[in-house]
Every structure is written in structure tokens, then in C-alpha cells.
Short mmCIF file of C-alpha atoms in Angstrom, two decimals:
data_model
loop_
_atom_site.label_atom_id
_atom_site.label_comp_id
_atom_site.label_asym_id
_atom_site.label_seq_id
_atom_site.Cartn_x
_atom_site.Cartn_y
_atom_site.Cartn_z
CA MET W 1 34.09 -6.78 -15.45
CA THR W 2 30.74 -5.05 -14.96
CA LEU W 3 30.74 -1.38 -15.98
CA ILE W 4 28.05 1.15 -15.06
CA PRO W 5 27.61 4.79 -16.13
CA LEU W 6 29.11 7.48 -13.89
CA LEU W 7 25.75 9.28 -13.88
CA PRO W 8 22.28 7.92 -14.61
CA ALA W 9 20.43 8.76 -17.81
CA SER W 10 18.26 11.83 -17.23
CA ASP W 11 16.85 14.98 -18.76
CA SER W 12 20.00 17.08 -19.13
CA SER W 13 18.00 20.31 -18.89
CA ALA W 14 16.26 19.29 -15.67
CA PRO W 15 17.06 21.39 -12.57
CA PHE W 16 19.55 19.59 -10.38
CA ALA W 17 21.03 21.98 -7.82
CA PHE W 18 19.93 25.30 -6.35
CA HIS W 19 22.28 27.94 -4.98
CA ASN W 20 21.09 31.38 -3.82
CA GLY W 21 18.00 31.03 -5.96
CA VAL W 22 19.95 30.07 -9.10
CA SER W 23 19.15 26.73 -10.72
CA ILE W 24 21.94 24.51 -12.09
CA ASP W 25 20.83 21.86 -14.58
CA ARG W 26 22.18 18.32 -14.88
CA ALA W 27 24.03 19.12 -18.12
CA THR W 28 26.05 21.81 -16.31
CA PHE W 29 26.80 19.43 -13.46
CA TYR W 30 28.00 16.80 -15.96
CA ARG W 31 30.23 19.32 -17.78
CA GLN W 32 31.79 20.51 -14.53
CA VAL W 33 32.46 16.95 -13.37
CA LEU W 34 34.28 16.07 -16.59
CA THR W 35 36.12 19.42 -16.74
CA LEU W 36 37.47 18.91 -13.23
CA ALA W 37 38.27 15.24 -13.89
CA ALA W 38 40.44 16.26 -16.85
CA ALA W 39 42.25 18.93 -14.80
CA LEU W 40 43.06 16.92 -11.66
CA PRO W 41 46.72 15.99 -11.12
CA GLU W 42 47.56 12.31 -11.04
CA ARG W 43 46.86 10.87 -7.60
CA GLU W 44 45.60 7.60 -6.19
CA ARG W 45 43.86 9.28 -3.25
CA VAL W 46 42.29 12.67 -2.70
CA LEU W 47 40.88 14.36 0.38
CA ASN W 48 37.58 16.09 -0.43
CA MET W 49 37.33 19.11 1.90
CA CYS W 50 34.73 21.14 -0.04
CA THR W 51 32.32 23.09 2.14
CA ASP W 52 29.59 23.59 -0.48
CA ARG W 53 27.53 20.47 -1.20
CA TYR W 54 27.44 21.11 -4.97
CA TRP W 55 31.22 21.42 -5.29
CA PHE W 56 31.64 18.47 -2.97
CA ALA W 57 29.50 16.44 -5.40
CA VAL W 58 31.34 17.70 -8.49
CA THR W 59 34.65 16.82 -6.87
CA LEU W 60 33.52 13.38 -5.70
CA PHE W 61 32.29 12.35 -9.15
CA ALA W 62 35.32 13.86 -10.91
CA ALA W 63 37.54 11.69 -8.72
CA ILE W 64 35.40 8.64 -9.49
CA ALA W 65 35.73 9.35 -13.21
CA ARG W 66 39.53 9.45 -12.83
CA GLY W 67 39.66 6.25 -10.77
CA MET W 68 40.77 8.06 -7.62
CA LEU W 69 39.80 7.05 -4.10
CA THR W 70 38.14 9.89 -2.16
CA VAL W 71 39.04 9.93 1.53
CA LEU W 72 36.33 11.45 3.71
CA PRO W 73 37.45 12.20 7.27
CA ASN W 74 34.66 12.64 9.80
CA SER W 75 36.43 15.63 11.38
CA ALA W 76 38.61 18.51 10.25
CA ALA W 77 40.47 18.51 13.57
CA PRO W 78 44.24 18.66 12.87
CA GLU W 79 44.98 15.55 14.95
CA HIS W 80 42.37 13.53 13.05
CA ILE W 81 43.57 14.70 9.64
CA ALA W 82 47.16 13.92 10.64
CA ALA W 83 46.13 10.41 11.66
CA VAL W 84 44.31 9.92 8.35
CA ALA W 85 47.24 11.24 6.31
CA ALA W 86 49.60 8.89 8.13
CA VAL W 87 47.72 5.84 6.84
CA GLN W 88 46.60 7.34 3.49
CA PRO W 89 49.90 8.43 1.89
CA GLY W 90 50.07 10.77 -1.10
CA LEU W 91 46.86 12.67 -0.35
CA LEU W 92 45.92 15.68 -2.46
CA VAL W 93 43.47 18.08 -0.80
CA LEU W 94 40.58 19.19 -3.03
CA GLY W 95 38.49 22.13 -1.85
CA ASP W 96 36.45 25.20 -2.71
CA GLN W 97 38.22 27.56 -0.30
CA PRO W 98 40.61 30.35 -1.41
CA GLN W 99 43.19 29.07 1.05
CA ASN W 100 44.37 25.50 1.63
CA PRO W 101 42.42 24.23 4.66
CA LEU W 102 45.24 21.78 5.43
CA GLU W 103 48.58 23.46 4.88
CA ALA W 104 50.61 20.32 5.54
CA LEU W 105 49.23 18.73 2.33
CA PRO W 106 49.20 19.87 -1.33
CA TYR W 107 46.02 21.68 -2.42
CA PHE W 108 43.96 21.96 -5.61
CA ARG W 109 41.04 24.41 -5.74
CA VAL W 110 38.07 22.97 -7.62
CA ASP W 111 35.49 25.76 -7.94
CA ILE W 112 37.36 28.16 -10.24
CA LEU W 113 37.41 26.03 -13.40
CA PRO W 114 34.73 27.10 -15.91
CA ALA W 115 32.74 24.20 -17.31
CA ASP W 116 34.12 23.23 -20.72
CA PRO W 117 31.27 23.27 -23.32
CA ALA W 118 33.16 20.62 -25.32
CA GLN W 119 32.30 18.11 -22.60
CA ASP W 120 28.68 18.10 -23.86
CA VAL W 121 29.68 15.58 -26.51
CA ALA W 122 32.07 13.56 -24.35
CA ALA W 123 31.15 9.95 -23.78
CA MET W 124 29.77 9.10 -20.36
CA PRO W 125 32.57 7.47 -18.30
CA GLN W 126 31.91 3.82 -17.48
CA ILE W 127 32.92 2.86 -13.94
CA PRO W 128 33.80 -0.68 -12.78
CA PHE W 129 31.16 -1.99 -10.37
CA GLU W 130 33.88 -2.97 -7.87
CA GLN W 131 35.88 0.28 -8.09
CA ARG W 132 36.57 1.61 -4.59
CA VAL W 133 35.46 5.23 -4.65
CA ALA W 134 35.25 6.34 -1.01
CA CYS W 135 36.96 5.70 2.29
CA MET W 136 34.55 6.63 5.08
CA TYR W 137 35.46 6.97 8.75
CA THR W 138 33.23 6.02 11.66
CA SER W 139 32.13 8.93 13.84
CA GLY W 140 34.17 8.11 16.92
CA SER W 141 31.12 8.19 19.18
CA THR W 142 32.18 4.87 20.73
CA GLY W 143 35.94 4.98 20.20
CA ALA W 144 38.63 5.76 17.63
CA PRO W 145 37.34 6.46 14.07
CA MET W 146 37.87 3.48 11.75
CA PRO W 147 38.09 3.45 7.91
CA HIS W 148 35.63 1.60 5.67
CA PHE W 149 35.83 1.40 1.88
CA LYS W 150 32.84 1.76 -0.46
CA THR W 151 32.58 0.58 -4.07
CA PHE W 152 30.70 2.46 -6.76
CA GLY W 153 28.31 -0.25 -7.86
CA ARG W 154 27.34 -1.24 -4.34
CA LEU W 155 26.81 2.37 -3.30
CA GLN W 156 24.52 2.82 -6.28
CA LEU W 157 22.49 -0.28 -5.39
CA ALA W 158 22.08 1.00 -1.83
CA ILE W 159 21.01 4.46 -2.97
CA LEU W 160 18.40 3.11 -5.39
CA ALA W 161 17.00 0.85 -2.68
CA GLY W 162 16.79 3.80 -0.30
CA ALA W 163 15.18 5.97 -2.98
CA GLU W 164 12.48 3.37 -3.53
CA ARG W 165 11.52 3.68 0.15
CA VAL W 166 11.94 7.45 0.60
CA TRP W 167 10.44 8.56 -2.72
CA GLY W 168 7.61 6.08 -2.11
CA VAL W 169 6.65 7.79 1.13
CA ALA W 170 7.09 11.26 -0.39
CA GLY W 171 5.11 10.35 -3.50
CA ALA W 172 7.83 11.47 -5.94
CA ALA W 173 11.53 12.27 -6.23
CA CYS W 174 12.29 15.24 -3.99
CA SER W 175 14.36 18.36 -3.62
CA VAL W 176 16.72 17.53 -0.75
CA VAL W 177 17.87 19.81 2.06
CA GLY W 178 20.32 18.24 4.51
CA THR W 179 21.56 19.62 7.81
CA VAL W 180 24.01 16.75 8.22
CA PRO W 181 27.77 16.67 7.42
CA ILE W 182 28.49 15.59 3.85
CA ARG W 183 31.53 13.53 4.85
CA HIS W 184 29.44 11.30 7.15
CA MET W 185 27.82 8.16 5.72
CA TYR W 186 24.27 9.37 6.40
CA GLY W 187 24.92 12.79 4.91
CA LEU W 188 26.73 11.34 1.88
CA GLU W 189 23.99 8.84 1.11
CA SER W 190 20.93 10.96 1.80
CA SER W 191 21.90 14.52 0.87
CA VAL W 192 24.44 13.92 -1.93
CA LEU W 193 24.08 10.53 -3.62
CA LEU W 194 20.29 10.28 -3.31
CA PRO W 195 19.55 13.34 -5.47
CA ILE W 196 22.38 12.56 -7.91
CA LEU W 197 21.73 8.86 -8.51
CA ALA W 198 17.96 8.71 -7.95
CA GLY W 199 16.61 11.69 -9.87
CA GLY W 200 16.20 14.21 -7.07
CA ARG W 201 17.34 17.80 -6.71
CA MET W 202 20.04 19.11 -4.40
CA SER W 203 20.40 22.12 -2.15
CA THR W 204 24.01 23.26 -2.14
CA ARG W 205 23.62 24.66 1.37
CA ILE W 206 24.25 22.87 4.68
CA PRO W 207 21.99 24.85 7.03
CA PHE W 208 22.27 24.60 10.81
CA PHE W 209 19.96 27.14 12.46
CA PRO W 210 16.17 26.88 12.07
CA ALA W 211 15.88 30.08 10.05
CA ASP W 212 18.57 28.84 7.65
CA ILE W 213 16.76 25.52 7.25
CA ALA W 214 13.54 27.38 6.39
CA SER W 215 15.40 29.54 3.86
CA ALA W 216 17.08 26.54 2.20
CA LEU W 217 13.74 24.72 1.91
CA ALA W 218 12.04 27.78 0.42
CA GLU W 219 14.73 27.97 -2.27
CA LEU W 220 13.71 24.56 -3.65
CA PRO W 221 10.69 23.40 -5.62
CA ALA W 222 8.28 20.92 -4.03
CA PRO W 223 8.17 18.10 -3.13
CA ARG W 224 10.85 18.59 -0.47
CA LEU W 225 12.81 16.14 1.69
CA LEU W 226 14.45 17.34 4.91
CA VAL W 227 17.43 15.21 6.00
CA ILE W 228 18.14 15.88 9.67
CA THR W 229 19.14 14.39 13.04
CA PRO W 230 16.91 14.01 16.12
CA PHE W 231 18.89 16.67 18.01
CA HIS W 232 18.50 19.27 15.27
CA LEU W 233 14.90 18.24 14.60
CA ARG W 234 13.98 18.93 18.21
CA LYS W 235 15.61 22.36 18.02
CA LEU W 236 13.79 23.10 14.76
CA LEU W 237 10.39 22.22 16.22
CA GLU W 238 11.08 24.21 19.38
CA ALA W 239 11.84 27.29 17.27
CA GLY W 240 8.27 27.21 15.99
CA ILE W 241 9.07 29.03 12.75
CA VAL W 242 6.95 28.67 9.63
CA LEU W 243 8.44 26.21 7.13
CA PRO W 244 7.58 25.57 3.48
CA ASP W 245 5.64 22.37 2.79
CA ILE W 246 7.75 19.27 3.39
CA ALA W 247 6.89 15.93 1.78
CA VAL W 248 8.86 13.80 4.24
CA VAL W 249 11.43 14.20 7.02
CA LEU W 250 14.33 11.74 7.16
CA SER W 251 16.15 11.17 10.48
CA ALA W 252 19.18 9.15 11.56
CA THR W 253 22.40 9.04 13.66
CA ALA W 254 20.57 8.69 17.00
CA PRO W 255 17.34 7.08 18.26
CA LEU W 256 14.22 9.07 17.37
CA SER W 257 11.59 8.91 20.09
CA THR W 258 7.98 8.12 19.33
CA GLU W 259 7.00 11.43 20.93
CA LEU W 260 9.32 13.52 18.75
CA ALA W 261 8.21 11.64 15.63
CA ALA W 262 4.54 12.25 16.46
CA GLN W 263 5.22 15.92 17.18
CA THR W 264 6.98 16.22 13.81
CA ARG W 265 4.02 14.72 11.97
CA ARG W 266 1.60 17.08 13.74
CA GLN W 267 3.67 20.24 13.50
CA LEU W 268 5.05 19.81 9.98
CA ALA W 269 2.05 17.91 8.57
CA CYS W 270 4.22 15.29 6.92
CA PRO W 271 5.40 11.70 7.50
CA ILE W 272 8.74 11.06 9.15
CA LEU W 273 11.06 8.20 8.20
CA GLU W 274 13.87 6.97 10.43
CA ILE W 275 16.88 5.24 8.89
CA TYR W 276 18.75 2.44 10.60
CA GLY W 277 22.35 2.01 9.47
CA SER W 278 26.00 2.68 10.19
CA THR W 279 29.21 3.65 8.45
CA GLU W 280 30.02 -0.04 8.05
CA THR W 281 26.66 -1.07 6.59
CA GLY W 282 25.30 2.11 5.07
CA GLN W 283 21.51 2.43 5.19
CA VAL W 284 19.91 -0.89 6.10
CA ALA W 285 16.27 -0.33 7.07
CA THR W 286 13.59 2.28 7.71
CA ARG W 287 10.46 2.74 9.79
CA GLN W 288 7.93 5.44 10.61
CA PRO W 289 8.55 5.51 14.37
CA ASP W 290 5.25 7.11 15.39
CA LEU W 291 3.34 4.40 13.50
CA GLU W 292 5.44 1.26 13.88
CA SER W 293 7.98 -0.15 16.33
CA GLY W 294 9.64 -2.56 13.91
CA TRP W 295 12.06 -1.93 11.06
CA GLN W 296 11.95 -3.22 7.48
CA THR W 297 15.15 -3.70 5.52
CA LEU W 298 15.64 -2.03 2.16
CA GLN W 299 15.19 -4.02 -1.02
CA GLY W 300 18.06 -6.48 -1.54
CA ILE W 301 19.15 -6.58 2.13
CA THR W 302 18.35 -9.47 4.46
CA LEU W 303 19.42 -10.23 8.01
CA GLU W 304 20.79 -13.53 9.28
CA GLN W 305 21.28 -14.78 12.84
CA ARG W 306 24.68 -16.45 13.19
CA ASP W 307 25.29 -17.68 16.72
CA ASP W 308 24.89 -14.60 18.93
CA GLU W 309 25.30 -12.02 16.16
CA VAL W 310 23.08 -10.64 13.40
CA TRP W 311 24.57 -10.04 9.97
CA ALA W 312 23.36 -7.91 7.04
CA VAL W 313 23.61 -9.77 3.74
CA GLY W 314 23.09 -8.65 0.15
CA GLU W 315 24.74 -7.52 -3.07
CA VAL W 316 25.23 -4.07 -1.53
CA TYR W 317 28.05 -5.59 0.59
CA GLU W 318 31.39 -6.98 -0.53
CA THR W 319 31.09 -9.34 2.45
CA PRO W 320 28.29 -9.74 5.04
CA GLN W 321 28.38 -7.03 7.71
CA MET W 322 27.82 -7.70 11.41
CA LEU W 323 25.42 -5.30 13.10
CA ASN W 324 26.89 -3.43 16.04
CA ASP W 325 23.53 -3.47 17.75
CA THR W 326 21.26 -5.79 19.69
CA VAL W 327 18.23 -6.61 17.54
CA GLU W 328 15.35 -9.06 17.70
CA LEU W 329 14.67 -10.67 14.32
CA HIS W 330 11.06 -11.26 13.30
CA ASP W 331 12.08 -12.63 9.91
CA ALA W 332 14.82 -12.02 7.36
CA ARG W 333 13.58 -8.49 6.57
CA THR W 334 11.89 -7.20 9.72
CA PHE W 335 13.30 -6.67 13.19
CA ARG W 336 13.07 -4.72 16.42
CA LEU W 337 16.08 -2.65 17.47
CA LEU W 338 16.82 -3.12 21.15
CA ASP W 339 19.87 -0.86 21.48
CA ARG W 340 23.42 -0.14 20.43
CA LYS W 341 25.75 -2.73 21.93
CA ALA W 342 28.09 0.02 23.07
CA ASN W 343 25.21 1.71 24.89
CA MET W 344 24.35 -1.26 27.11
CA ILE W 345 25.65 -0.83 30.66
CA ASN W 346 25.59 -2.92 33.84
CA VAL W 347 25.48 -1.22 37.23
CA ALA W 348 25.20 -3.29 40.40
CA GLY W 349 23.99 -6.26 38.36
CA LYS W 350 21.20 -4.31 36.62
CA ARG W 351 21.22 -3.59 32.89
CA SER W 352 20.07 -0.46 31.10
CA SER W 353 21.15 1.59 28.13
CA LEU W 354 22.70 5.00 27.79
CA SER W 355 20.19 5.82 25.05
CA PHE W 356 17.29 5.25 27.46
CA LEU W 357 18.96 7.24 30.23
CA ASN W 358 19.81 10.12 27.89
CA ALA W 359 16.21 10.22 26.65
CA ALA W 360 14.93 10.31 30.24
CA LEU W 361 17.31 13.14 31.08
CA THR W 362 16.63 15.34 28.05
CA GLY W 363 12.89 14.74 28.44
CA LEU W 364 12.81 16.48 31.82
CA PRO W 365 11.22 19.95 31.79
CA GLY W 366 13.91 22.59 31.88
CA VAL W 367 16.70 20.37 30.52
CA VAL W 368 18.04 21.92 27.33
CA ASP W 369 20.57 19.13 26.69
CA GLY W 370 22.24 16.34 28.60
CA VAL W 371 24.25 13.15 28.40
CA PHE W 372 25.17 10.25 30.70
CA CYS W 373 28.53 8.51 30.75
CA LEU W 374 29.96 5.64 32.76
CA PRO W 375 33.57 6.24 33.85
CA GLU W 376 35.78 3.32 34.77
CA ARG W 377 35.39 2.12 38.35
CA GLN W 378 38.01 3.59 40.67
CA ASP W 379 39.99 1.68 43.28
CA GLY W 380 37.87 1.09 46.37
CA GLU W 381 34.54 1.46 44.54
CA GLU W 382 32.29 -1.60 44.67
CA VAL W 383 30.18 -0.58 41.67
CA GLU W 384 30.44 1.80 38.72
CA ARG W 385 28.68 5.13 39.19
CA LEU W 386 27.25 7.22 36.39
CA VAL W 387 28.01 10.85 35.62
CA ALA W 388 25.61 13.25 33.88
CA PHE W 389 26.56 16.45 32.07
CA VAL W 390 23.55 18.75 31.88
CA VAL W 391 22.56 22.02 30.24
CA ALA W 392 19.70 23.27 32.44
CA PRO W 393 20.12 26.92 33.48
CA ALA W 394 17.02 27.04 35.70
CA LEU W 395 17.41 23.69 37.50
CA ASP W 396 19.48 22.34 40.36
CA ARG W 397 20.81 18.88 41.19
CA SER W 398 17.94 17.86 43.47
CA THR W 399 15.31 18.78 40.88
CA ILE W 400 17.02 16.70 38.19
CA LEU W 401 17.41 13.71 40.51
CA ALA W 402 13.75 13.94 41.52
CA GLY W 403 12.74 13.99 37.86
CA LEU W 404 14.97 11.04 36.98
CA ARG W 405 13.62 8.94 39.89
CA GLN W 406 10.25 8.86 38.13
CA HIS W 407 11.77 7.12 35.10
CA VAL W 408 14.89 5.14 36.05
CA ASP W 409 16.01 2.66 38.69
CA SER W 410 17.87 4.27 41.58
CA VAL W 411 21.13 2.47 40.71
CA PHE W 412 21.28 4.49 37.47
CA LEU W 413 20.95 7.88 39.17
CA PRO W 414 24.16 9.83 38.55
CA ARG W 415 26.53 10.33 41.47
CA HIS W 416 27.84 13.49 39.82
CA ILE W 417 25.70 15.99 37.91
CA VAL W 418 27.89 18.53 36.14
CA PHE W 419 26.17 21.66 34.87
CA VAL W 420 27.67 23.09 31.67
CA ASP W 421 26.72 25.97 29.39
CA VAL W 422 26.67 23.81 26.27
CA LEU W 423 27.51 20.27 25.20
CA PRO W 424 29.93 20.09 22.25
CA ARG W 425 28.03 17.98 19.73
CA ASP W 426 29.29 17.30 16.21
CA GLY W 427 27.37 18.01 13.01
CA ASN W 428 25.34 14.81 13.46
CA GLY W 429 24.28 15.79 16.95
CA LYS W 430 26.60 13.21 18.52
CA ILE W 431 28.93 13.63 21.46
CA LEU W 432 32.13 11.80 20.64
CA ALA W 433 33.88 9.45 23.04
CA ARG W 434 36.94 11.70 23.15
CA THR W 435 34.69 14.68 23.95
CA LEU W 436 33.23 12.88 26.97
CA GLN W 437 36.73 11.99 28.14
CA ALA W 438 37.73 15.65 27.86
CA LEU W 439 34.66 16.73 29.85
CA LEU W 440 35.48 14.21 32.57
CA ALA W 441 39.10 15.36 32.71
CA GLN W 442 38.04 19.00 32.91
CA HIS W 443 35.25 18.74 35.46
CA LEU W 444 36.03 15.55 37.38
CA PRO W 445 39.78 14.96 37.39
CA GLY W 446 40.59 11.38 38.23
CA ARG W 447 37.32 10.03 36.79
CA SER W 448 38.38 9.94 33.11
#
């Protein structure tokens, strides 16, 4: 059995986390992890519902030290938590809130235990390489969320491979600010595990609004890494506020356009890296989208064509993982991403993608936000007809159709354009499949 240290060797006095201007060193983090690990009740599975990134990290690594599986739901919605609890029996909720966020389950508060100084001399826990430490759930953007298990050793390999790429572009290990949810694979890898396992520094905050992002960045020493999504990046650039120097911007969860990447480089005076990956695969490859169209896999990951599918292969996976996307392989480590398989649509014999159509829609002047969807064909209809939900207070239907005609084939013009005040996106900037179904049921009864 291969054993690896819970935490990497490092300068124990080095700053690790920053909260309201106060620095927390790695020795304090280590003491709090072991103190909490010793205090946790016996459980096989825990549900980490911490809202602060630092306490989330302490809780995650305390559970790893105790051999517990941490379940990370992608949503705190009661129906989702109930579905998770039904298939993950015996869950104990761990959190940093005064009140239990999930009253139907037992609760243990993690942020009120003082770090035990005696833990300074405690031996570093050694963790089996194959120990399952996290159960991640897919976002639900294309259907029902599905669980995927991650092992400690393979997560560490993936994080170190990602750090090699990200720190290489930044020029050094960075202080990390992330706007993304910590219970999502991208947020877990890039804003939690990257600073812990690869020598970076962590912001405990999860900012959302541009001014909060600027404040969180200013709290940290340079060099700085901003982990964000394309949706929130666009909003940040539109705000036009002054930001502290950023070494590199990291983007994922949705396609990043060449135009937005180029604008980011100009406006923030830094390179921008885009990550390709999924809950199933974790981070697979990166590119700088304003400089290159192709992707390069991270160290230790190769791609293989098997019949009509492409598989990711490497020690970071317990078994090879099939990509849920259409890609064009150049060789085992470079490829071009064509689109998400779930995004490809066929209308009247012509093929396009929802990603392309959404980009065309949101690129129109006056469109604040928008999304296409393709409801099931109704009885009597010869072809499917698209629907678009649009946030555009100053526009009307004819103006949007005229703008779309310049970019898309007429068969992909939406039959229905529904104007809404806001589109309910999740923390990753995604609109979930169930959200689209609810919008259809609300605005177009009979089309859902």
C-alpha cells in the first residue's frame, strides 16, 4: 500500500490563508486540521457545508485524516440534499454556521474548536494513495446530478500537474482568489487544493460582485491568481473597476470566447488560462484562448481514440475516462475542442451547437444575458423549434431576430423569445437543465 503525507512539506511559518487582513500560517492550519480530526464523531461519510473556504479546507483535510469520505453536493437545495442523503446513509453535516443548515441530519460545528498546540509535535498522518476522500456531483447542466468518487493520491497528482501549468504561466506560486463554488470540481481543484497541495496561498472569501473581488485580491500578497468563470469575468470587466495586479486569470465551466480572453489580457494586463475538464475527469488540459485554438493536456494525461469516443488516460484516473465532448485529436496530448456532445442540436437536418447560439445571442448589443433551449417537438410539428430566454431591457423581439440573422442560419432563429428580468444561474455561471424546464413551464406551458 502506497502512503503519502496528508499535507506537503513546507515552511510552517509561511502565510497560507488570509481573512479580513489577518494572515494564518501553515502551522496553524495543520494544528486546526488535526484538532478537528481528533474531535469528529465516528462516521464513514460527512457532508461538508462550510461557507468559508478556510474552514471548508480544514474540515476536508480533517475528514481525510480520519479516513472519512466527504460528500460534496453541488446544490444546497432541499430536494437535492434529500436525494444525496437517500443514497449516502449515515451522513453527518459539518459546517461553520451557528445553526444546522440541514435540520434533517445531525450537525457538528467545526469553527469553534481552538487549535491544540500539542498538535505541533504530532506525526503527519499518512494517507493511502487509493483512499476515497471525496464524492463529487456533476452540475446538472445537462440532466440529473451524478456522483463521482475521488481518491487522495490521484487528486494530488492532478493538482501538481495543474500547478506546473498555472504557476508556470504566473511565474511563481500564487495567492488564489476564487469566485467559484468550493463544492464544484473546478472550485475544489483550483481554489482549495491548488494552494494547499502546491505551495500557494488561499483567500478564505468567495467573492461574487466586482467590488468584492477587488477587495479580496487586495487582501493578498502578489503574485495573484483569479479563479473565475466566463460569465463572472465578463461582468467584472464591464464594471471597469481598478483591480490589484493579477499574475494570471484562470477560467472554466463554460467556453471562453477569443474576444473575451483578448479583452481580459488588455484590460487586466495579464495572461488568461482556460481549463478543460469535467467532474468525471477533473482538470485535463489548458490553453491561452486568445493565443491558441488547441488544447494541451496536463503532465501525465494522454488522450486515446477508441472507435467513436475519446478517452483520457493516466495515473490520475482509477480507470480511463470517456470525454463527454466532441474533440479532434492532433496527437496524444493536443486537441481541438469542437463542442459539448449535449450541446449539439439538429434542426431541419442542419447541425449547430447551443454554445455557438448562446454566444451569438449574448454578443448582441443590448443583450445583458440570454440562453437558447430546444424543447421536445410537439405533436403536429414537423421540426423542432428553438426558444430563447433573454435579458435585454432596451430591445424588442424584431431587433434580436435581426441581430441573430447576421450570425446564424435561419432555421436556428427562435420561434419564441421570452424576455425575463434575470436568468437564474448557479455559482459557476451555468443554467441547470431543471432551471430551463422550470422557465419553459412558467412562460410557455406545454413546451416543457
